[in-house]
Short mmCIF file of C-alpha atoms and ligand atoms in Angstrom, two decimals:
data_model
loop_
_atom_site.label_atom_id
_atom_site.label_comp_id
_atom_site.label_asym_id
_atom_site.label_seq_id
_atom_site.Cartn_x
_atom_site.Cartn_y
_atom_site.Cartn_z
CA UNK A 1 0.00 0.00 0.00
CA UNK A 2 1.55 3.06 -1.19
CA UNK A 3 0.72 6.27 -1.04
CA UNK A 4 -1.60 7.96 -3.30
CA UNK A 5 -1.41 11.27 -4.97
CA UNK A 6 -2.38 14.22 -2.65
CA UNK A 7 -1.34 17.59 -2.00
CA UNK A 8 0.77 19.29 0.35
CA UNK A 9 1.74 23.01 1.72
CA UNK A 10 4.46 24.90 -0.14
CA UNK A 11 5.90 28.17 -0.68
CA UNK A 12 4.94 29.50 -4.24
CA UNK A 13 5.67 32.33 -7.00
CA UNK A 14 2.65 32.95 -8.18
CA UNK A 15 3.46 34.90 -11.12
CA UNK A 16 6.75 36.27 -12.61
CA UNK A 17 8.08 38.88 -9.67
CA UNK A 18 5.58 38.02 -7.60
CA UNK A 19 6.33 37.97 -3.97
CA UNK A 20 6.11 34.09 -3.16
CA UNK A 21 3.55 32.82 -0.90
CA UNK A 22 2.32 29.73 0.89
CA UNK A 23 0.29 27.90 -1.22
CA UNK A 24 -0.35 23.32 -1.49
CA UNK A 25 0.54 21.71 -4.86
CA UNK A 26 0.18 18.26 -6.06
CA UNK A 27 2.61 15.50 -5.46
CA UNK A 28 2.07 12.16 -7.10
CA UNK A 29 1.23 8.82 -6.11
CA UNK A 30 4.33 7.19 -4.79
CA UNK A 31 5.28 4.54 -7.65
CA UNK A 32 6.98 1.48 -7.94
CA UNK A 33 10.52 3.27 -7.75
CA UNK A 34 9.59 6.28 -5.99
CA UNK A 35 10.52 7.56 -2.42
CA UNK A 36 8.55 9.88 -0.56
CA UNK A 37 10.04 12.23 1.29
CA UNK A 38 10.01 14.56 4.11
CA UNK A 39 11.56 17.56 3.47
CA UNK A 40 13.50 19.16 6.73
CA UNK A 41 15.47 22.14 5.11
CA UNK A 42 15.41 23.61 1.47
CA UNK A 43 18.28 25.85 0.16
CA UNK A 44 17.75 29.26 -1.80
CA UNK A 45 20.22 29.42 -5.02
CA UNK A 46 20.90 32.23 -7.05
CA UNK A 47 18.93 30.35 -9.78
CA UNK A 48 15.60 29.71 -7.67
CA UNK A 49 15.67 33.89 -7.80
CA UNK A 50 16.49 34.24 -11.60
CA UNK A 51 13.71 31.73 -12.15
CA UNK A 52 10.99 33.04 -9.85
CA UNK A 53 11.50 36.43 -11.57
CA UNK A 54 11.88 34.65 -14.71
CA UNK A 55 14.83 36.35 -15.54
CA UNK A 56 16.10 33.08 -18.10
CA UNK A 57 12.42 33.43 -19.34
CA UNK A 58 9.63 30.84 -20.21
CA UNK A 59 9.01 30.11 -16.66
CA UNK A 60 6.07 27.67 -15.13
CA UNK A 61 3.74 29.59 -12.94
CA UNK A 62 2.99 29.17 -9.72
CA UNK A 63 6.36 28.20 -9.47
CA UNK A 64 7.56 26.24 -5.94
CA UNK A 65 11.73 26.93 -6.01
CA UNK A 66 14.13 25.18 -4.39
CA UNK A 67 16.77 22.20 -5.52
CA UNK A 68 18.72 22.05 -2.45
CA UNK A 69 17.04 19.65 -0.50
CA UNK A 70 17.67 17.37 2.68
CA UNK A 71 15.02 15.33 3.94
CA UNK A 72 14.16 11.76 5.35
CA UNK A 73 12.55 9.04 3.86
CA UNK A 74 9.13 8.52 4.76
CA UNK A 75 8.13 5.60 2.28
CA UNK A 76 9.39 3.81 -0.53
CA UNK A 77 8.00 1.95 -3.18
CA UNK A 78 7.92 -1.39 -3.79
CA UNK A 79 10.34 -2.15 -6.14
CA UNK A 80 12.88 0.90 -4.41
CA UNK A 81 16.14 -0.87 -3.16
CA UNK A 82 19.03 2.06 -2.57
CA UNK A 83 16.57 3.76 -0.05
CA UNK A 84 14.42 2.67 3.06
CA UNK A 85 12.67 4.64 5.44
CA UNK A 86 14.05 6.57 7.71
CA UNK A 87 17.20 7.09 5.56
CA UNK A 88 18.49 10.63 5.33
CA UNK A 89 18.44 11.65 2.14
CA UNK A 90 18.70 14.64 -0.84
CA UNK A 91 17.46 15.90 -3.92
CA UNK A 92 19.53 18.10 -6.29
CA UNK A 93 18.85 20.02 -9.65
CA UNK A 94 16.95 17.24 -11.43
CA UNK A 95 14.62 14.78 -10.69
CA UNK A 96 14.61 12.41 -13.98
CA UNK A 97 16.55 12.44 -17.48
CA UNK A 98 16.24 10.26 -20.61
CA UNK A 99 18.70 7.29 -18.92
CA UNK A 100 19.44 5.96 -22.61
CA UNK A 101 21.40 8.92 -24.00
CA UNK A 102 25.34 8.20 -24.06
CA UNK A 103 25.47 11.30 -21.21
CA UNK A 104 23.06 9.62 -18.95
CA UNK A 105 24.68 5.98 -19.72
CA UNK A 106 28.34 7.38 -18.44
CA UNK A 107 26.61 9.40 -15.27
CA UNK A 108 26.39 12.84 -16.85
CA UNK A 109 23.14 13.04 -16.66
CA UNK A 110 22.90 16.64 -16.26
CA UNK A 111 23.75 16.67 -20.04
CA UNK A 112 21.00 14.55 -20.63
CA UNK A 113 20.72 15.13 -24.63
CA UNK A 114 16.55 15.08 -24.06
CA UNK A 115 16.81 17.41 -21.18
CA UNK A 116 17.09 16.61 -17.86
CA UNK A 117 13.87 17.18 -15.76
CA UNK A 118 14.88 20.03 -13.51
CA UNK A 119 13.51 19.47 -9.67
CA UNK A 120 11.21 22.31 -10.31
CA UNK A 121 10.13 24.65 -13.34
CA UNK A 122 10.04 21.43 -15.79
CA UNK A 123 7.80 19.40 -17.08
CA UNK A 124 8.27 15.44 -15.83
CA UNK A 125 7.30 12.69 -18.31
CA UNK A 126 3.79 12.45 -16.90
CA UNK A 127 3.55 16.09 -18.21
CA UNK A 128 3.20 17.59 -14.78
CA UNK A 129 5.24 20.80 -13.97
CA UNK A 130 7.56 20.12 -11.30
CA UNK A 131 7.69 21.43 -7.91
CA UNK A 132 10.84 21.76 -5.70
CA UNK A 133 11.77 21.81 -2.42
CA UNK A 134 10.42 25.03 -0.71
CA UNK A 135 7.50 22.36 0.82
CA UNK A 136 7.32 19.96 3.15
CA UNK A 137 7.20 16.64 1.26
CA UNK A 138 8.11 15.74 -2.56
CA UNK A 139 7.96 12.42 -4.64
CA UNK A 140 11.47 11.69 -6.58
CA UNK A 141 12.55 8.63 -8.25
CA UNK A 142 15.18 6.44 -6.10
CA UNK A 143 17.43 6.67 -9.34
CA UNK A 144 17.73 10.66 -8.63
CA UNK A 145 17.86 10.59 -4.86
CA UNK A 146 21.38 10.68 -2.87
CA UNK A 147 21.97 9.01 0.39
CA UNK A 148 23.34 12.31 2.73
CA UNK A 149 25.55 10.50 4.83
CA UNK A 150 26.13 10.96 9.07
CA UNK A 151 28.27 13.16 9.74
CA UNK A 152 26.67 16.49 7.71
CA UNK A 153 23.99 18.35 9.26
CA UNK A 154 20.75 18.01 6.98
CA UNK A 155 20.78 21.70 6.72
CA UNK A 156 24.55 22.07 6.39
CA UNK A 157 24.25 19.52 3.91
CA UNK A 158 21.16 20.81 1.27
CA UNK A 159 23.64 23.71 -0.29
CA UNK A 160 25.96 20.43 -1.26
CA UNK A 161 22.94 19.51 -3.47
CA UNK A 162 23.56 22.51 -5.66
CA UNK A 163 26.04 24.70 -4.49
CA UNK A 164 28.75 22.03 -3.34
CA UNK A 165 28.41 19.74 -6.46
CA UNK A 166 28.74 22.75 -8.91
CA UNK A 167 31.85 23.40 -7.79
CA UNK A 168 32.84 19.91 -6.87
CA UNK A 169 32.25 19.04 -10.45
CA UNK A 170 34.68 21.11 -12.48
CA UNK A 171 37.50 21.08 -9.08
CA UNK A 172 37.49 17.34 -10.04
CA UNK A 173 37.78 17.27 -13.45
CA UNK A 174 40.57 19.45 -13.83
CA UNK A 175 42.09 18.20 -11.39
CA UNK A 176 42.17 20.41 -8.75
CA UNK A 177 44.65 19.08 -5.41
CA UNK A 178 48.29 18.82 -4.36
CA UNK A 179 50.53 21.22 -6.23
CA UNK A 180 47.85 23.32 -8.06
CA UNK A 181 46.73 26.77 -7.45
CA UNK A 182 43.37 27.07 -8.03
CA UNK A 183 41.29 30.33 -7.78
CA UNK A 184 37.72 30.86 -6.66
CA UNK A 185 36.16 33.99 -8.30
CA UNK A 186 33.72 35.25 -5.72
CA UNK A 187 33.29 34.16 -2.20
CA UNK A 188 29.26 33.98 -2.12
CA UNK A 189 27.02 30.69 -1.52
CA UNK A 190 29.01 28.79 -4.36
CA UNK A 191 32.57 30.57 -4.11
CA UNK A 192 33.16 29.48 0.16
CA UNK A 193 32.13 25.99 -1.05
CA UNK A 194 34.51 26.29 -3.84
CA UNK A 195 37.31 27.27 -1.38
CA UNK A 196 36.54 24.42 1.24
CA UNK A 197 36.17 21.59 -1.46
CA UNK A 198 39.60 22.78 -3.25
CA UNK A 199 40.89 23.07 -0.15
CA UNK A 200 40.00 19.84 1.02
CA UNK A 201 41.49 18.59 -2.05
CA UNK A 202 44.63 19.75 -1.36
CA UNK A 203 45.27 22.21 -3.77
CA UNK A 204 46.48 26.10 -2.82
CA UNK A 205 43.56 28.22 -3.22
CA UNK A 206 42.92 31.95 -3.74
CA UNK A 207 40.26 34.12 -2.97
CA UNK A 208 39.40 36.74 -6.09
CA UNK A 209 36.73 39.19 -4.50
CA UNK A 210 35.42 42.42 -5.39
CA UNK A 211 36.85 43.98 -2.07
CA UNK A 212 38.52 42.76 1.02
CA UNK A 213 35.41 42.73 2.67
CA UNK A 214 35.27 39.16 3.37
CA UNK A 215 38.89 38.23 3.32
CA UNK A 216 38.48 37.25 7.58
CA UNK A 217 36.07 34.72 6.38
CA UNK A 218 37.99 33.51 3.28
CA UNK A 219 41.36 32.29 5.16
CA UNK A 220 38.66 30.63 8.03
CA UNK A 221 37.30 28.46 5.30
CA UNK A 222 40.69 27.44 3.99
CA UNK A 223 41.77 29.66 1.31
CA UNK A 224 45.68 30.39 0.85
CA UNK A 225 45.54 33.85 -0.47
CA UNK A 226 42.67 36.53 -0.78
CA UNK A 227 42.86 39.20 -3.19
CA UNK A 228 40.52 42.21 -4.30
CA UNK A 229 39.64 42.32 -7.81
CA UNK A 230 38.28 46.31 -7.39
CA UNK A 231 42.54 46.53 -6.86
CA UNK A 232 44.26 46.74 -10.78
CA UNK A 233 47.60 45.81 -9.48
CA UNK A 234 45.83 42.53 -8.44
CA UNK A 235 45.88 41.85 -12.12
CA UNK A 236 49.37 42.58 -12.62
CA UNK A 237 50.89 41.07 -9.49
CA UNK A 238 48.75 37.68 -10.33
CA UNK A 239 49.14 37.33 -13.96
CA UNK A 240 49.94 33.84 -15.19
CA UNK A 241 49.55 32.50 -11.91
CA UNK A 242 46.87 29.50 -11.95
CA UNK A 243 46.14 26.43 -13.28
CA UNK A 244 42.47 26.49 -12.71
CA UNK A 245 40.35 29.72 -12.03
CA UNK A 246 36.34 28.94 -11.31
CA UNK A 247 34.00 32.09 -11.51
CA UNK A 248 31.32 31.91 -9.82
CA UNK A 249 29.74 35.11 -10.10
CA UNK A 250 26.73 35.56 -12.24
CA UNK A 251 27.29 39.63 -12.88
CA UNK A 252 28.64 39.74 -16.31
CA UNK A 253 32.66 39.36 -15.47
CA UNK A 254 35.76 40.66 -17.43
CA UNK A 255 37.10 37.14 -18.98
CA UNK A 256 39.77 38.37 -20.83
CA UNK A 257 41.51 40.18 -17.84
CA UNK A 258 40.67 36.95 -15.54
CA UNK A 259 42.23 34.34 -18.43
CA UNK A 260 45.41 36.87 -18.12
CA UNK A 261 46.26 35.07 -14.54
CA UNK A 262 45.81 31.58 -15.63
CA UNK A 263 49.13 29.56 -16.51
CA UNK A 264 49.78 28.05 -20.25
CA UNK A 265 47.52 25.14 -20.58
CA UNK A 266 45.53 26.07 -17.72
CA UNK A 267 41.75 26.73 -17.86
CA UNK A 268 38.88 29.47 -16.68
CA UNK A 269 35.90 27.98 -15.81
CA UNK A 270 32.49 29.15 -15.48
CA UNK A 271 29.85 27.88 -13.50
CA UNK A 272 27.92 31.36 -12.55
CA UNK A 273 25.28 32.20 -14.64
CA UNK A 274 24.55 35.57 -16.27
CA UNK A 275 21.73 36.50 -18.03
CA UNK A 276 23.46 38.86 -20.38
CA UNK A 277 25.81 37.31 -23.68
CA UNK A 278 30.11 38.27 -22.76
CA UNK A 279 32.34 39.42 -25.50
CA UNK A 280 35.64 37.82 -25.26
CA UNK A 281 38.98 39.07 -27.39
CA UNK A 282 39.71 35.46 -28.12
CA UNK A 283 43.59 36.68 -28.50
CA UNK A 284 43.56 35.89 -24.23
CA UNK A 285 43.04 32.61 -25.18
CA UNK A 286 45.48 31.87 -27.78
CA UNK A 287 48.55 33.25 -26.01
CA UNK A 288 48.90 30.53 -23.99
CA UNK A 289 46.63 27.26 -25.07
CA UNK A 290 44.18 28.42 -22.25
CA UNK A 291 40.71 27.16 -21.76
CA UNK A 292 37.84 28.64 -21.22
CA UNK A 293 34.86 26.37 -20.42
CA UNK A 294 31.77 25.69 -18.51
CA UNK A 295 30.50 23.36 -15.57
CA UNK A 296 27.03 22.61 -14.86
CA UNK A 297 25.97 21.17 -11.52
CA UNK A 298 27.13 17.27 -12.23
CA UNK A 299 25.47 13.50 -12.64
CA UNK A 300 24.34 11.50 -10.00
CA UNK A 301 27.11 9.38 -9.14
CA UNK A 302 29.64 12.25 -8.97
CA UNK A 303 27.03 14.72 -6.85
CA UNK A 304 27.33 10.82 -4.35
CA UNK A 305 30.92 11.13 -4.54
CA UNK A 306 30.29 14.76 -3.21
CA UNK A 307 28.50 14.21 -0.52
CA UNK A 308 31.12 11.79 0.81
CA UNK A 309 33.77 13.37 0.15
CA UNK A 310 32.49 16.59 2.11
CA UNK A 311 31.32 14.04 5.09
CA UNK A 312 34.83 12.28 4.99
CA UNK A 313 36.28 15.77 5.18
CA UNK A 314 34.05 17.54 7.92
CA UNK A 315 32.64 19.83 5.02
CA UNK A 316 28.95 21.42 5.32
CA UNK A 317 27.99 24.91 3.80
CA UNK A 318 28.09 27.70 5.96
CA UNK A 319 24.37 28.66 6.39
CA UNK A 320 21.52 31.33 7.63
CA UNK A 321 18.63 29.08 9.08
CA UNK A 322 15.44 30.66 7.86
CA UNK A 323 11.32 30.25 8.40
CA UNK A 324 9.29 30.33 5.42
CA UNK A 325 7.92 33.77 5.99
CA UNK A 326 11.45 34.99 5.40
CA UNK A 327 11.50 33.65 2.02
CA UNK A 328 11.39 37.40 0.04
CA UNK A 329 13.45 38.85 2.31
CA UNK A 330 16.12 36.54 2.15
CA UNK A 331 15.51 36.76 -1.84
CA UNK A 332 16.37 40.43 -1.66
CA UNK A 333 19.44 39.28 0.48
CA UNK A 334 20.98 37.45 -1.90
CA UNK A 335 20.45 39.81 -4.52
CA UNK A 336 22.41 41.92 -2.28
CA UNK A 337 24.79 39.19 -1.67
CA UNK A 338 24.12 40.06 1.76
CA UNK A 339 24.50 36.25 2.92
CA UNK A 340 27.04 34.35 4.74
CA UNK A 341 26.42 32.30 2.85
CA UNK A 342 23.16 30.15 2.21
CA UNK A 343 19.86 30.68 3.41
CA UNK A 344 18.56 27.49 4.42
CA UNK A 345 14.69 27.15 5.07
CA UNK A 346 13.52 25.15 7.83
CA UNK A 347 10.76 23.34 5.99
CA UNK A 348 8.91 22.88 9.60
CA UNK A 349 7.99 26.54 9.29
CA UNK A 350 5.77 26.08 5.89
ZN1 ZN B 1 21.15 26.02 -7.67
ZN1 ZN B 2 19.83 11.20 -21.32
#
């Protein structure tokens, strides 16, 4: 006996801009390989705020945010076999993708060539919108749910779901660890887990910030160096320095002057995402063989490996408890990157 479809209380956009508000929507019926879930805390990206204000356009109204999410099992179905009740658990970016295409075959399903189905603002397969994890309970296929394991705080651990395997993901695969300096471009809710994770992974890591505000903070979390980007002789004193530089910043950035620190061979990534197009003098990249590329969130598997890696290493995100009244506030907060540096809701208060 599983069960059925039924609704339950969330926190909603209504409309484009609209202030969100508490609101139910529709979960399914818990299938054959679904888990259902109770939802203790819910993280606020950058990206739930673009997409409530529709800022990347096309957006599904009344829209329920939220992709950072760490909850317990409350009931399986009967075919589910990596989860059982009680298990502590999280959802991430997506809740399904095509699992045929040669991406989702090798892991990468977030490059699902039919699209993965994002936790929220998509359309799943049953042609339902989905809605993410600003509510108390949600309905996700086993396949696209990750074991959190003891040792991270549930709401330390929901900013891992976005914010920890976006930068995990590209500080893996190039390499990132003993003997490499890496740079972190912004220290906001995915730049200070940028600097723990490279940190942890052994690598010598530097801070690039608009100002010196938060340099205190910076060192705490384990970066090397710290270094305002507001100074120009920054630019000059750091020039060819780094094998890897990750921007997280989703203001349109100066790539050109940031590809003049990294080494020969070495790459710019970015995983921020601004709304506007970048011109680049593609001269920066010549001189030197550099790289610039791109990192989106990452598969299943790897966003696992995450998870217990950060455990292994004592890593959670630093975080801002909130109740789900605080929602717009904390939305105008982030715009103002006044965060240090994840609001986290506490799901109880929905
Ligand atoms: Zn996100
Ligand atoms: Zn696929």
């Amino acid at each position: 006996m599983t069960t059925n479809a039924t609704t339950v209380p969330a926190y909603a956009a209504p409309a484009a801009n609209a202030p969100l508000e508490r609101t139910t929507v529709p979960r399914r019926a818990v299938g054959e390989h679904d888990v259902l879930i109770d939802i203790k805390y819910a993280g606020i990206c950058h990206s739930d705020i673009h997409q409530a204000r529709d800022g990347w356009g096309e957006g599904i109204f009344p829209m329920v945010p939220g992709h950072e999410i760490a909850g317990i099992v409350a009931e399986v179905g009967p075919g589910v076999t990596k989860h059982k009740v009680g298990d502590r658990v999280g959802v991430g970016c997506f809740v399904d993708s095509c699992r045929e295409c040669a991406y989702c075959r090798q892991g990468l399903e977030q490059y699902c060539t039919q699209g993965m189905t994002g936790t929220y603002n998509a359309l799943g397969k049953d042609g339902e919108p989905t809605y993410g994890g600003y509510s108390t309970r949600i309905v996700v296929d086993e396949n696209y749910t990750l074991r959190i394991p003891e040792g991270i705080a549930l709401d330390e651990a929901a900013p891992l779901l976005c914010a920890g395997i976006t930068l995990y993901s590209p500080l893996a695969h190039w390499q990132a660890g003993p003997g490499k300096k890496v740079a972190i471009v912004g220290l906001g809710g995915l730049g200070h887990m940028g600097v723990k994770i490279a940190h942890a992974l052994g690598a010598e890591v530097t801070v690039l910030s608009q100002s010196l505000k938060k340099q205190e903070d910076g060192l705490k979390l384990g970066a090397d160096h710290y270094y305002a980007t507001s100074d120009p002789e920054t630019f000059t004193k750091l020039a060819g320095t780094f094998d890897l530089i990750i921007s997280t910043v989703s203001a349109p950035l100066d790539f050109g002057a940031y590809l003049s620190l990294v080494k020969t061979d070495g790459a710019l990534v970015n995983v921020g995402a601004p709304e506007e197009p970048v011109a680049l003098n593609l001269f920066s990249l010549i001189g030197g063989r550099k790289t610039l590329a791109g990192s989106m969130i990452g598969g299943i598997a790897e966003t696992q490996e995450m998870l217990d890696f950060c455990a292994a290493h004592g890593l959670g995100s630093e975080i801002e408890v909130i109740g789900a009244e605080q929602i717009n506030e904390a939305y105008e907060r982030v715009v103002a990157s006044d965060v240090r540096y994840r609001f986290v809701i506490d799901t109880s208060t929905i």
